[in-house]
mmCIF file of C-alpha atoms and ligand atoms in Angstrom:
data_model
loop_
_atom_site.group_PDB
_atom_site.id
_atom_site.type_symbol
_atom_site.label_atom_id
_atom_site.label_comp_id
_atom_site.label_asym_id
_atom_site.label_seq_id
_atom_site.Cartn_x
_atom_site.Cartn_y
_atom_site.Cartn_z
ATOM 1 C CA UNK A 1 -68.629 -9.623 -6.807
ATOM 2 C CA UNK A 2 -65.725 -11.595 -8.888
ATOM 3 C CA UNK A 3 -67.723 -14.739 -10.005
ATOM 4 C CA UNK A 4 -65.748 -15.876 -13.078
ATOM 5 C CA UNK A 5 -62.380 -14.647 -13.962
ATOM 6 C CA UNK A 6 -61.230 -14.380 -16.890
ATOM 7 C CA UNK A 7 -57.968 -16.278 -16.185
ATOM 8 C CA UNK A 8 -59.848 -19.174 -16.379
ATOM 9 C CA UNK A 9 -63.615 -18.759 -18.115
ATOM 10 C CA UNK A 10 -63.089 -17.106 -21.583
ATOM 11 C CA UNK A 11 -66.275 -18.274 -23.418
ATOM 12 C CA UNK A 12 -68.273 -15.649 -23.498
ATOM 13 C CA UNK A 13 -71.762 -17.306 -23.503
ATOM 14 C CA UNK A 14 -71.002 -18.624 -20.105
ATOM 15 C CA UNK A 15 -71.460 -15.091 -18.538
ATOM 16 C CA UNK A 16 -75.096 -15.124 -20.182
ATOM 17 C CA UNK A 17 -75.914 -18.274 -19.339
ATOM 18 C CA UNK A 18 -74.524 -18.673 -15.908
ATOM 19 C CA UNK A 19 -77.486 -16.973 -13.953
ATOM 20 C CA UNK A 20 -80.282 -18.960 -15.728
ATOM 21 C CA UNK A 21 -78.192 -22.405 -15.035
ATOM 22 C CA UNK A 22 -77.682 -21.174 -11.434
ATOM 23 C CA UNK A 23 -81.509 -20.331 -11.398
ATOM 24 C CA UNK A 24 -81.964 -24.054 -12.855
ATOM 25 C CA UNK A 25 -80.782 -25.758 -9.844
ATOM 26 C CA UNK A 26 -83.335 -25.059 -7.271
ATOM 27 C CA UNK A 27 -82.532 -23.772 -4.008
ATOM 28 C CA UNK A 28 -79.325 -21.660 -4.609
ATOM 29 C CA UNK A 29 -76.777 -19.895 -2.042
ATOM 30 C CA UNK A 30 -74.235 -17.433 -3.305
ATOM 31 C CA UNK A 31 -71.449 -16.282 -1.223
ATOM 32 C CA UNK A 32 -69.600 -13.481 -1.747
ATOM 33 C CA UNK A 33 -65.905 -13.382 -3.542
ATOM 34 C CA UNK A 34 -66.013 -17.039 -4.705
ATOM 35 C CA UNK A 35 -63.873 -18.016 -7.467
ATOM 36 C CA UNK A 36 -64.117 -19.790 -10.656
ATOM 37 C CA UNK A 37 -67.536 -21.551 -10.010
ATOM 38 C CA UNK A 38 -70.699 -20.559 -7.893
ATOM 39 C CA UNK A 39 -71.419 -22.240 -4.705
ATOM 40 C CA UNK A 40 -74.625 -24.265 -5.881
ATOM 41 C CA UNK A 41 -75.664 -27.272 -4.059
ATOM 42 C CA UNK A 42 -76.024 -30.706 -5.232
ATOM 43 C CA UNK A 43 -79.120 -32.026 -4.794
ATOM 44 C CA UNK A 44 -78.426 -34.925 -1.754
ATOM 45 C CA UNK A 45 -80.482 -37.509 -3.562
ATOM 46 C CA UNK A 46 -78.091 -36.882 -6.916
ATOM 47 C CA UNK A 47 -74.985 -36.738 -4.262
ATOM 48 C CA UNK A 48 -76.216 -40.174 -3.048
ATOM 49 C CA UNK A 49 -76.311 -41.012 -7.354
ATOM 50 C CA UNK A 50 -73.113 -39.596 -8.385
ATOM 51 C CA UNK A 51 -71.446 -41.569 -5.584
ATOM 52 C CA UNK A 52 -72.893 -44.971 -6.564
ATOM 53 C CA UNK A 53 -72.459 -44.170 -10.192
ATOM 54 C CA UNK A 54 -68.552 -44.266 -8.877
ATOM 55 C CA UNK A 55 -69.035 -47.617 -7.337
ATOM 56 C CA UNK A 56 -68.025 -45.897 -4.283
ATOM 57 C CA UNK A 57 -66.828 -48.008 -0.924
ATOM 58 C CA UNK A 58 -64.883 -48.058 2.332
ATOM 59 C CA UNK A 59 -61.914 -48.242 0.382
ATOM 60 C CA UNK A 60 -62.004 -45.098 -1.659
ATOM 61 C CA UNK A 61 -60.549 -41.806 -1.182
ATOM 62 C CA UNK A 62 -62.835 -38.845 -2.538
ATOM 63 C CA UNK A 63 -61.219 -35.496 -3.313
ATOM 64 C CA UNK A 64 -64.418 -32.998 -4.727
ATOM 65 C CA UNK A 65 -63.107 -30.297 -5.990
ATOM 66 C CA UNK A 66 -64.644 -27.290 -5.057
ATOM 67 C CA UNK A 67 -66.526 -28.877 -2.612
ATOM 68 C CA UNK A 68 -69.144 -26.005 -1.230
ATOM 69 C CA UNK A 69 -70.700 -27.134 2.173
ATOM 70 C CA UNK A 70 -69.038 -30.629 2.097
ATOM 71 C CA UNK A 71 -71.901 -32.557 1.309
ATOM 72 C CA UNK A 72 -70.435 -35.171 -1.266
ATOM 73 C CA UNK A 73 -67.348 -35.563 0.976
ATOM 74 C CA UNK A 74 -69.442 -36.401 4.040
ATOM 75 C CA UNK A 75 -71.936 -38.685 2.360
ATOM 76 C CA UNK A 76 -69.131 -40.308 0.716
ATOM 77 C CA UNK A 77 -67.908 -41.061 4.408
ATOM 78 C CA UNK A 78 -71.239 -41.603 5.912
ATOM 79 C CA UNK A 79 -73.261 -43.496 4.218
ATOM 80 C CA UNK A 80 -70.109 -45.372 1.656
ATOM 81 C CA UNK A 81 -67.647 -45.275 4.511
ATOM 82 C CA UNK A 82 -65.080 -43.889 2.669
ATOM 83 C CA UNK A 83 -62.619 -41.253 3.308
ATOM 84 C CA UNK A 84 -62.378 -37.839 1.768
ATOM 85 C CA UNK A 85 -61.470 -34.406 1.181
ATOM 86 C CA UNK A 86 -62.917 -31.140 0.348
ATOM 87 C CA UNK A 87 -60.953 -28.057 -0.975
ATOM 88 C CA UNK A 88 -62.634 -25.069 -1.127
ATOM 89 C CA UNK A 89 -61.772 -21.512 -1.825
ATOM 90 C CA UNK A 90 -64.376 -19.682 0.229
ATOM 91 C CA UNK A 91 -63.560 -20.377 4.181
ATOM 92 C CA UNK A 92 -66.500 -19.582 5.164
ATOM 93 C CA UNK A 93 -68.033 -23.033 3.504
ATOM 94 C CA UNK A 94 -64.629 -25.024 4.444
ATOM 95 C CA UNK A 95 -65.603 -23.815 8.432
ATOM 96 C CA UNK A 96 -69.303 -25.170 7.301
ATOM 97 C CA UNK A 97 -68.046 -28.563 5.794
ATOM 98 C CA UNK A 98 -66.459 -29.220 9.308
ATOM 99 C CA UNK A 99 -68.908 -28.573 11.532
ATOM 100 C CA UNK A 100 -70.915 -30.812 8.950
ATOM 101 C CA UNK A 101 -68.940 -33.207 8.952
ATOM 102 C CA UNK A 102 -68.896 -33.067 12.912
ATOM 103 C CA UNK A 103 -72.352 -32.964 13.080
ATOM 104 C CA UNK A 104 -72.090 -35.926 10.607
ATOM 105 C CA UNK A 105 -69.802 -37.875 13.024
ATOM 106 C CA UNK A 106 -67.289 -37.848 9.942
ATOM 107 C CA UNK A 107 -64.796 -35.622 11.159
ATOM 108 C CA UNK A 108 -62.081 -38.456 11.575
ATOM 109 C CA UNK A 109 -62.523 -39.280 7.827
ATOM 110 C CA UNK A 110 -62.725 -36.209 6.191
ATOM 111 C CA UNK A 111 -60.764 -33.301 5.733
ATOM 112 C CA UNK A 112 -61.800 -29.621 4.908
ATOM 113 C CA UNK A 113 -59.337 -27.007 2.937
ATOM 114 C CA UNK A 114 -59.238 -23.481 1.710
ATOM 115 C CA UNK A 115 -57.386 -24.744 -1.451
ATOM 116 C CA UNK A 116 -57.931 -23.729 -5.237
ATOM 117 C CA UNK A 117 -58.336 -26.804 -6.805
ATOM 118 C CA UNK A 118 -56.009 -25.917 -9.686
ATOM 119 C CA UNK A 119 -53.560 -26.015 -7.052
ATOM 120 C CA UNK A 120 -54.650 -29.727 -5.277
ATOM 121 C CA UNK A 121 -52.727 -32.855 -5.541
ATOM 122 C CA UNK A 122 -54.995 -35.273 -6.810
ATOM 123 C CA UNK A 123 -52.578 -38.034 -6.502
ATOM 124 C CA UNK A 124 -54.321 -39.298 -3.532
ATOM 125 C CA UNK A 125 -57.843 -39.929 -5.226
ATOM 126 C CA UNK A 126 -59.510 -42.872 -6.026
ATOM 127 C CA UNK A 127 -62.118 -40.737 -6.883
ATOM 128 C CA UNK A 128 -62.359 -37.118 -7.627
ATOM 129 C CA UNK A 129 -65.891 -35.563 -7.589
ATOM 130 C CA UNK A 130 -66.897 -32.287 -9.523
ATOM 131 C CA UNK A 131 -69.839 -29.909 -9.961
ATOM 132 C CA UNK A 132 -67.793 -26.896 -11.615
ATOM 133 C CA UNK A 133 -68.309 -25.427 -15.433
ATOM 134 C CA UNK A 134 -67.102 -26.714 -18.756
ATOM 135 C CA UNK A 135 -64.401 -24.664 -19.103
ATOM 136 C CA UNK A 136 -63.046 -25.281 -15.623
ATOM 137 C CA UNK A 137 -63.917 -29.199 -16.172
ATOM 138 C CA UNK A 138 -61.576 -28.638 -19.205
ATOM 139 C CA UNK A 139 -58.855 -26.827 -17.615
ATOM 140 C CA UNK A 140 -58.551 -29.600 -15.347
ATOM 141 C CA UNK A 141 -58.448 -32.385 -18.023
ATOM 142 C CA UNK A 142 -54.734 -33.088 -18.715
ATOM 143 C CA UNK A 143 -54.761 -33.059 -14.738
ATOM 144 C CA UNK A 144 -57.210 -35.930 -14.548
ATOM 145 C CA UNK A 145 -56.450 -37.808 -17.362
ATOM 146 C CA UNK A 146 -52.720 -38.005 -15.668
ATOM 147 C CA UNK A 147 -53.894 -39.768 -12.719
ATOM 148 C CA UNK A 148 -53.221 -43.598 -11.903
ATOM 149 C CA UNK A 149 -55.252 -45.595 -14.155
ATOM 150 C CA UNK A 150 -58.245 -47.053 -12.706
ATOM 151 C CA UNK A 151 -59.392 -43.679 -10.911
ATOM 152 C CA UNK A 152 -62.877 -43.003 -11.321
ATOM 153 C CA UNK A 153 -64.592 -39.313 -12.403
ATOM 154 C CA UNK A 154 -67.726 -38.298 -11.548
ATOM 155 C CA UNK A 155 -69.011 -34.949 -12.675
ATOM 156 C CA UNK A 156 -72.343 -33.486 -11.897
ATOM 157 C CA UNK A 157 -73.822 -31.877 -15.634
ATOM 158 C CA UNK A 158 -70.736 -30.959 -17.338
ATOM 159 C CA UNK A 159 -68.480 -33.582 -19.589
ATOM 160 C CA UNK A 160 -65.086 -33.527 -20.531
ATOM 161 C CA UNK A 161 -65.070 -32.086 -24.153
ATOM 162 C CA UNK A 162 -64.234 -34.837 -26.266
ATOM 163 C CA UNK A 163 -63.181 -37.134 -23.634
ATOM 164 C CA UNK A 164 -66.252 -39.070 -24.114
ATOM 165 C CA UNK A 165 -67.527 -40.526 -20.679
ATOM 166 C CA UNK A 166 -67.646 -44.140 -19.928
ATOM 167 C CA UNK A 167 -71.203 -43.324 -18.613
ATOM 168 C CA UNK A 168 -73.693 -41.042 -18.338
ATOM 169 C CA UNK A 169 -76.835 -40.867 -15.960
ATOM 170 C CA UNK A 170 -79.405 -38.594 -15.669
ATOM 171 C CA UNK A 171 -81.549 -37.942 -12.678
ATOM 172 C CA UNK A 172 -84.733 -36.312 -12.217
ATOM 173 C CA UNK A 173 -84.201 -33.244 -10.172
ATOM 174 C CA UNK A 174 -87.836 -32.012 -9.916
ATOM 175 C CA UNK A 175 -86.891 -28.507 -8.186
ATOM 176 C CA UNK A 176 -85.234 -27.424 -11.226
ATOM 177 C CA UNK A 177 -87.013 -23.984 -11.737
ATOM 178 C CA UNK A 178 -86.469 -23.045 -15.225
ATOM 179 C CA UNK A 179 -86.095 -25.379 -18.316
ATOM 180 C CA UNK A 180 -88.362 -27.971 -19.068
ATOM 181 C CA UNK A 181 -85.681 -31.021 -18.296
ATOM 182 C CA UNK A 182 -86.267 -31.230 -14.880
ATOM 183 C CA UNK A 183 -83.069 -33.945 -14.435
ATOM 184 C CA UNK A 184 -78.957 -33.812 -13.525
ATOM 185 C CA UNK A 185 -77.072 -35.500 -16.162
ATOM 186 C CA UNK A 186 -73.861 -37.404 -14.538
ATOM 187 C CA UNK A 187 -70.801 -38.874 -15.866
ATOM 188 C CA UNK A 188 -68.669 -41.409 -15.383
ATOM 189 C CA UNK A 189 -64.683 -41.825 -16.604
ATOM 190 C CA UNK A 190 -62.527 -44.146 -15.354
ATOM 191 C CA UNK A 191 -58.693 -43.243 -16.033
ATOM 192 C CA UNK A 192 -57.380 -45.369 -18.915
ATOM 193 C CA UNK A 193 -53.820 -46.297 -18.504
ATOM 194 C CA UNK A 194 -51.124 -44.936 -21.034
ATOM 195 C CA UNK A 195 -50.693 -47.480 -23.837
ATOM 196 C CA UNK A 196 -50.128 -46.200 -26.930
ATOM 197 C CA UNK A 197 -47.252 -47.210 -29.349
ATOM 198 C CA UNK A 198 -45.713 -50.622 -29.837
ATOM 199 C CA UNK A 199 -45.463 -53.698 -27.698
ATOM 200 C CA UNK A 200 -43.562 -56.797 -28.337
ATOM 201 C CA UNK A 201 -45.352 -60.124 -27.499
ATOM 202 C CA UNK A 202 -44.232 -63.546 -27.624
ATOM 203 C CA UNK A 203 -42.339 -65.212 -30.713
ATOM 204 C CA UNK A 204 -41.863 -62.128 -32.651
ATOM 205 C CA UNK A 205 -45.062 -61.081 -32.151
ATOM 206 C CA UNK A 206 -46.216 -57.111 -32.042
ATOM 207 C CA UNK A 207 -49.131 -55.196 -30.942
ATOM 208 C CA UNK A 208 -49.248 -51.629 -32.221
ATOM 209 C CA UNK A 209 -52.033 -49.697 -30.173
ATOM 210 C CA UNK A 210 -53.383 -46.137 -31.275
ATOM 211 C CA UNK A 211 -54.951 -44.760 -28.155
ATOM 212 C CA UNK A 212 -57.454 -41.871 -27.967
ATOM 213 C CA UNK A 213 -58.369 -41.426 -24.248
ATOM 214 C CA UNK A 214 -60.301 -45.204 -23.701
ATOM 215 C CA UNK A 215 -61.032 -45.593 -26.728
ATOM 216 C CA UNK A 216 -57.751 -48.355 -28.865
ATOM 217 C CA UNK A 217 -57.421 -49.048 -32.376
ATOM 218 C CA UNK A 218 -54.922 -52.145 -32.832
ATOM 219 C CA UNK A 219 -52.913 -54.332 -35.292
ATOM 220 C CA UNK A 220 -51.315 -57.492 -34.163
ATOM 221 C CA UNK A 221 -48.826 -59.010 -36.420
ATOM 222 C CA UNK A 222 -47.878 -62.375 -35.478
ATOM 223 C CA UNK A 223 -46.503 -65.326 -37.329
ATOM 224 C CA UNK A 224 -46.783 -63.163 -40.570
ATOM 225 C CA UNK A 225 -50.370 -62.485 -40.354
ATOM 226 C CA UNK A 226 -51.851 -59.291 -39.421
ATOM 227 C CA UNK A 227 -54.939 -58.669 -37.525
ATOM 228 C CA UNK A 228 -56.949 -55.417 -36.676
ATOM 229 C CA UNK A 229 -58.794 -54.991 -33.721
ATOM 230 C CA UNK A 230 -60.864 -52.066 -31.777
ATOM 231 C CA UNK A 231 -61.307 -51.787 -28.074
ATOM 232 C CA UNK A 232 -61.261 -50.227 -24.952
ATOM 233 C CA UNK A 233 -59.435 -49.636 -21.677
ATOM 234 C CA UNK A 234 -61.028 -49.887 -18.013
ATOM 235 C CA UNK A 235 -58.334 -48.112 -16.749
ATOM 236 C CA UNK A 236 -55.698 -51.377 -16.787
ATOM 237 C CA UNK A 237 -57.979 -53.702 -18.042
ATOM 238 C CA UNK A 238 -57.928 -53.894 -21.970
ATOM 239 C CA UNK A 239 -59.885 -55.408 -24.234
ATOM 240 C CA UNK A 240 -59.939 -55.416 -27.941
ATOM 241 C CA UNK A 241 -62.386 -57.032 -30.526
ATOM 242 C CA UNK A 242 -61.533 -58.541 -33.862
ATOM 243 C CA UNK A 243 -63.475 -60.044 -36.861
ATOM 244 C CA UNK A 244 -64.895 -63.678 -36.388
ATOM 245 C CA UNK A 245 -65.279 -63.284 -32.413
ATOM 246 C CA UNK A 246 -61.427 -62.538 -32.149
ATOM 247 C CA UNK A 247 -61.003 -61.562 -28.529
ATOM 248 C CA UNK A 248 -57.903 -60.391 -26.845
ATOM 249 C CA UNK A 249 -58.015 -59.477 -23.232
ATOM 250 C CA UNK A 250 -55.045 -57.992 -20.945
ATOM 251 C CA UNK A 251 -54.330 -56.058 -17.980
ATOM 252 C CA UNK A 252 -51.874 -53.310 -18.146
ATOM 253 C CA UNK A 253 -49.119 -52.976 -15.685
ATOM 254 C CA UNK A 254 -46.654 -50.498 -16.375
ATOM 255 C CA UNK A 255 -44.474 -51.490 -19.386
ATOM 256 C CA UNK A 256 -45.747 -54.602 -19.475
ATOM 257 C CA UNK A 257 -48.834 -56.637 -20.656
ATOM 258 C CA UNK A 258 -49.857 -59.652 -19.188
ATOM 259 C CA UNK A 259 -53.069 -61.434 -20.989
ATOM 260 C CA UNK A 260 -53.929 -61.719 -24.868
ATOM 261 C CA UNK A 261 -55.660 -65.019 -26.603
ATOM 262 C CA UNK A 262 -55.189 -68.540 -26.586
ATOM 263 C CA UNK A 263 -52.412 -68.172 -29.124
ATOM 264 C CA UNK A 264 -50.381 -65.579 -27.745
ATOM 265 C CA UNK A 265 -50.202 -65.344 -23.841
ATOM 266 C CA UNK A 266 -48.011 -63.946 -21.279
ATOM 267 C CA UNK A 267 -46.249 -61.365 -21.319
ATOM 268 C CA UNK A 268 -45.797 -58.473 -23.214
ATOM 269 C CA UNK A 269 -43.577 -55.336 -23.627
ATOM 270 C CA UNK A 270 -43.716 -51.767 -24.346
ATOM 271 C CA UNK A 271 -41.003 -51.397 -27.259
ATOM 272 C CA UNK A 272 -39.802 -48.006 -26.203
ATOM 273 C CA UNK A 273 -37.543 -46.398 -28.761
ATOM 274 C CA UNK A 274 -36.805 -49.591 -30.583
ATOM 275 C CA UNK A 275 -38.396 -51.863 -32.206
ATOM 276 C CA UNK A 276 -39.645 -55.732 -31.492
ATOM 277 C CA UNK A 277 -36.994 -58.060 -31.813
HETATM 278 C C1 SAM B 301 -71.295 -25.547 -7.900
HETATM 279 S S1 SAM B 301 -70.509 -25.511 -6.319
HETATM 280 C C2 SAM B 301 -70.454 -27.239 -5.900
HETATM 281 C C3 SAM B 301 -70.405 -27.490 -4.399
HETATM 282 C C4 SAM B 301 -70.366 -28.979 -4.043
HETATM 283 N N1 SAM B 301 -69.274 -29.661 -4.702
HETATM 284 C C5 SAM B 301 -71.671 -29.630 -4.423
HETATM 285 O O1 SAM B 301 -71.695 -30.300 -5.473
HETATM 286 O O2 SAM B 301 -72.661 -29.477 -3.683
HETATM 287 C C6 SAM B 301 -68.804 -25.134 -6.761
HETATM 288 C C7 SAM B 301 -67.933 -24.744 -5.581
HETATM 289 O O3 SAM B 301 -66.611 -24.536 -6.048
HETATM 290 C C8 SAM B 301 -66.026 -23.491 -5.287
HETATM 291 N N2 SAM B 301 -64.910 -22.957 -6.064
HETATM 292 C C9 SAM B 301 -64.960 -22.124 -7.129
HETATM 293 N N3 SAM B 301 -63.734 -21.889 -7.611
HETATM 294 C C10 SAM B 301 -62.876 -22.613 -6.841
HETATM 295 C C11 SAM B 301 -61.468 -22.792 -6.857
HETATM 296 N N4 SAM B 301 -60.698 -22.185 -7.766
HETATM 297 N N5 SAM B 301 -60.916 -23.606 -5.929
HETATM 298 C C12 SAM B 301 -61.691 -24.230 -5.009
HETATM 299 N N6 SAM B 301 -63.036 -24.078 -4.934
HETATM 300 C C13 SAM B 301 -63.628 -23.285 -5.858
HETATM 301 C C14 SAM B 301 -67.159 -22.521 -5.073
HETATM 302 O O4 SAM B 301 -66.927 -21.657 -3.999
HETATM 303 C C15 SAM B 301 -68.335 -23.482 -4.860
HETATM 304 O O5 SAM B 301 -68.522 -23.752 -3.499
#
C-alpha cells in the first residue's frame, strides 16, 4: 500500500514516525491506496473546536482538504449552517461523506469530490480546513497564503513552518493511545493582505511597510519627521504601534489605504514603481 509518495513527503523521519502518530489518534481506519496523508479521523468534539476556533457561521464556505468521511464539512453545515466542500482522493470515503451528509440532512449544502487537493481551487473558501502532514501543510503554503485576505486556516496538529499562526489551541483528546500529551493542538491564520513596499499618504507623506506573512515593520515619514512602527495585519485590517502610544490603524483595500491617525487620514496609495510625489 502507497501511503506517502515521495513526490510530495521527502523527510525521511516522517516514514518512522507516521505509524506511532497514526497510533496516537485513537480509533484509526486505513483504507487502501490513499495518497499523501492517512485517512485518520478527527475527533468530533475537536471538529466542533477547530470550527469555532474559525469563527465559523452561516455565511462561510468550508473547503477541507482531504476531507476523509466528511465530518468537518457536515458539522460545518449542521451545526454552523454553513456551506462546504470535501475533496477527497479515495472514493470510497467521498461515497461515505454523502450518504453522511444525507443522513445529516446536509446534502443541499455540501458537496463531496474525488479531487487531489493539490489540484482544488480554493478560491471559493472562506475557510479551508486541514488535518494532513507538515510537509503537505507546506506544499500547500504559497497556495494559501495567495488567497483573498481575510480567509481563515484552521489546521488540526500541524503549523505552517514559519508562518507563525495567529492562534493556537490545544484540546484534550483523552483517547490518544501513545504519548503522554493526551491533547490536539489547533491553529489559526487568517490571510494577511499583500502590503509590502511603499505607499503615499496625504501631503507628501509615505509609509514604507516590510511585510513578513502578518507580521509589518514600518517607517512613516511625514512633514520631515520619521517614525517607526511594528504591527500586524488581520487580513485587511492593519494596525501598527509606535513609541509614546503612537497608533495607526487602516484597512487595506487593494492599492489603497483608507485609515491612519489623527494627523494623517484618508487615503492612501500603493506607490508602484515610482515613488511618492
Ligand atoms: C488525516 S485524514 C483527515 C480526514 C478529515 N479531514 C478529518 O479531519 O477527519 C486525511 C485525508 O486526506 C486524504 N488524502 C490524502 N492525500 C490526498 C490528496 N492528495 N488529495 C485529496 N485527499 C487526500 C486521505 O485519504 C484522508 O482521508
Amino acid at each position: 500500500m502507497r501511503i506517502l509518495p515521495r513526490r510530495r513527503l521527502r523527510a525521511p523521519f516522517l516514514w518512522l514516525v507516521l505509524p506511532l502518530w497514526a497510533a496516537a489518534q485513537g480509533p484509526v481506519t486505513v483504507t487502501a491506496s490513499v495518497e499523501d496523508v492517512p485517512f485518520i479521523t478527527t475527533p468530533d468534539h475537536v471538529t466542533v473546536a477547530m470550527l469555532e476556533l474559525a469563527g465559523v457561521g452561516a455565511r462561510d464556505h468550508v473547503i477541507d482538504l482531504g476531507s476523509g468521511d466528511g465530518r468537518i464539512v457536515i458539522t460545518a453545515a449542521k451545526r454552523f449552517g454553513a456551506s462546504g466542500l470535501g475533496v477527497e482522493i479515495v472514493p470510497d470515503l467521498v461515497a461515505q461523506s454523502r450518504e453522511n451528509a444525507r443522513r445529516a440532512g446536509v446534502a443541499a449544502r455540501t458537496r463531496f469530490e474525488v479531487q487531489d487537493l493539490f489540484a482544488t481551487d480554493l478560491a471559493p473558501a472562506s475557510v479551508v480546513t486541514m488535518y494532513l502532514l507538515p510537509e503537505v501543510n507546506l506544499a500547500l503554503r504559497p497556495r494559501l497564503l495567495a488567497l483573498k485576505p481575510g480567509t481563515r486556516i484552521v489546521s488540526h496538529d500541524w503549523d505552517l513552518g514559519d508562518w507563525a499562526p495567529d492562534r493556537t489551541l490545544t484540546v484534550a483528546v483523552p483517547e490518544k493511545t501513545i504519548g503522554r500529551e493526551k491533547l490536539s493542538r489547533l491553529h489559526l491564520w487568517t490571510v494577511p493582505a499583500a502590503v509590502q513596499g511603499l505607499w503615499c499618504g496625504p501631503g507628501g507623506a509615505t509609509l514604507q511597510l516590510q511585510q513578513r506573512y502578518q507580521v509589518l515593520s514600518a517607517l512613516l515619514t511625514q512633514g520631515g519627521l520619521s517614525r517607526s512602527y511594528s504591527g500586524r495585519l488581520h487580513g485587511t485590517a492593519m494596525e501598527l504601534l509606535g513609541e509614546a502610544g503612537a497608533r495607526w490603524q487602516a484597512t487595506v483595500d487593494g492599492n489603497t489605504l483608507r485609515g491612519g491617525d489623527a494627523t494623517a487620514t484618508l487615503p492612501w496609495r500603493r506607490a508602484g514603481a515610482a515613488a511618492c510625489g
